[in-house]
Every structure is written in C-alpha cells, then in structure tokens.
Amino acid sequence: MAGNAWFELLDGGGATMGSYFVNEVTVIDVKPSAGGAGLVDLTVALWCENALPGAERLWELVRTRRLNHTGMWHELTPEDRPAWLSVALWSRE
C-alpha cells in the first residue's frame, strides 16, 4: 500500500486535465511502459470519495478531445448526470 496521493488525469501530451485526492492506493501490477525506457505502468486499486461511477467514460471524452460541443449531457439519464457534473467541476480549469 502506497497510502494517499493526488491522482492527476493527463491528456496525451501530459497536460493535467483534472485531479482527485485518493486514499488507500495499492499497486497491484507493474510492467514496463511503452512511454519510454526507465518508465513503468502501474495498475492500482484506490478509494476516491469524489470520483463517481460512470466518470471514467466522461474523462475519456475530455482526454480525447471529443467533449467538444455544448449540450452533450442532454443524452444522459438522470442517474448518469452526477458523474458528468463531477467531471465538469474537477476539470473546470
């Protein structure tokens, strides 16, 4: 267990899109990274109070620049809208 940390979501160029404070970070797998020599990719388990179920799909839209026009949230069900709002708040900068 690594403990607590700030978890930053990065785009393809390495710019921070948003961040969460996470707890109970535990590394469960390590492998060499395709990102370059001397780097590793980690698979982790963690607990995050602010990351809502369904937010990963929305972060992927932000990361791939496909969150690119207004009103995209209209197609979401009422149950999925809190995750949308959480991503909007955490990525507002």
Short mmCIF file of C-alpha atoms in Angstrom, two decimals:
data_model
loop_
_atom_site.label_atom_id
_atom_site.label_comp_id
_atom_site.label_asym_id
_atom_site.label_seq_id
_atom_site.Cartn_x
_atom_site.Cartn_y
_atom_site.Cartn_z
CA MET A 1 0.00 0.00 0.00
CA ALA A 2 1.41 3.37 -1.03
CA GLY A 3 -1.02 5.43 1.08
CA ASN A 4 -2.70 8.66 -0.01
CA ALA A 5 -1.89 10.77 -3.06
CA TRP A 6 -3.08 13.33 -5.57
CA PHE A 7 -4.13 11.49 -8.73
CA GLU A 8 -3.87 13.59 -11.88
CA LEU A 9 -5.61 12.75 -15.13
CA LEU A 10 -3.36 13.64 -18.07
CA ASP A 11 -4.10 14.15 -21.74
CA GLY A 12 -1.97 12.60 -24.50
CA GLY A 13 0.52 15.49 -24.26
CA GLY A 14 0.96 15.15 -20.49
CA ALA A 15 -1.10 18.23 -19.53
CA THR A 16 -3.22 17.87 -16.39
CA MET A 17 -6.95 17.71 -17.17
CA GLY A 18 -8.10 17.32 -13.57
CA SER A 19 -7.14 15.73 -10.29
CA TYR A 20 -8.56 13.86 -7.32
CA PHE A 21 -7.19 13.23 -3.84
CA VAL A 22 -7.22 9.45 -3.41
CA ASN A 23 -6.77 7.16 -0.44
CA GLU A 24 -5.55 3.63 0.14
CA VAL A 25 -3.52 3.48 -3.09
CA THR A 26 -2.26 -0.07 -3.56
CA VAL A 27 -0.13 -1.19 -6.51
CA ILE A 28 -1.45 -4.47 -7.89
CA ASP A 29 0.61 -4.77 -11.12
CA VAL A 30 3.77 -3.26 -12.61
CA LYS A 31 5.02 -3.61 -16.19
CA PRO A 32 7.44 -1.76 -18.48
CA SER A 33 5.86 1.28 -20.09
CA ALA A 34 5.51 1.90 -23.80
CA GLY A 35 6.09 5.56 -22.84
CA GLY A 36 9.84 5.16 -22.70
CA ALA A 37 12.85 3.42 -21.20
CA GLY A 38 13.02 3.52 -17.43
CA LEU A 39 9.26 4.10 -17.06
CA VAL A 40 6.70 1.65 -15.71
CA ASP A 41 2.93 1.41 -15.98
CA LEU A 42 1.15 0.73 -12.71
CA THR A 43 -2.23 -0.82 -12.13
CA VAL A 44 -3.57 0.40 -8.82
CA ALA A 45 -6.55 -0.04 -6.56
CA LEU A 46 -7.68 3.07 -4.70
CA TRP A 47 -10.54 4.76 -2.93
CA CYS A 48 -11.79 8.16 -4.05
CA GLU A 49 -14.73 9.90 -2.46
CA ASN A 50 -15.15 12.35 -5.37
CA ALA A 51 -14.89 10.03 -8.38
CA LEU A 52 -18.41 8.91 -9.16
CA PRO A 53 -19.38 5.73 -11.02
CA GLY A 54 -19.54 6.48 -14.74
CA ALA A 55 -16.96 9.30 -14.63
CA GLU A 56 -14.32 7.26 -16.48
CA ARG A 57 -16.29 7.48 -19.76
CA LEU A 58 -16.50 11.24 -19.43
CA TRP A 59 -12.81 11.64 -18.60
CA GLU A 60 -12.09 9.67 -21.78
CA LEU A 61 -14.14 12.20 -23.77
CA VAL A 62 -12.10 15.02 -22.20
CA ARG A 63 -8.79 13.22 -22.80
CA THR A 64 -9.52 12.51 -26.47
CA ARG A 65 -10.95 15.99 -27.08
CA ARG A 66 -14.32 14.53 -28.05
CA LEU A 67 -16.07 16.59 -25.38
CA ASN A 68 -16.28 19.32 -27.96
CA HIS A 69 -19.74 20.86 -28.11
CA THR A 70 -22.37 22.11 -25.71
CA GLY A 71 -25.33 20.05 -24.65
CA MET A 72 -23.69 16.63 -24.81
CA TRP A 73 -25.02 15.89 -21.34
CA HIS A 74 -28.64 16.04 -22.58
CA GLU A 75 -28.45 12.41 -23.75
CA LEU A 76 -27.58 11.19 -20.24
CA THR A 77 -30.08 9.62 -17.89
CA PRO A 78 -30.74 11.40 -14.60
CA GLU A 79 -28.66 8.69 -12.87
CA ASP A 80 -25.62 9.45 -15.09
CA ARG A 81 -25.74 13.24 -14.72
CA PRO A 82 -24.00 13.48 -11.31
CA ALA A 83 -20.86 11.85 -12.81
CA TRP A 84 -20.98 14.37 -15.67
CA LEU A 85 -21.20 17.25 -13.22
CA SER A 86 -18.35 15.86 -11.12
CA VAL A 87 -16.05 15.72 -14.16
CA ALA A 88 -17.07 19.24 -15.15
CA LEU A 89 -16.21 20.53 -11.69
CA TRP A 90 -12.90 18.67 -11.41
CA SER A 91 -11.75 19.66 -14.91
CA ARG A 92 -13.04 23.26 -14.98
CA GLU A 93 -9.58 24.86 -15.19
#
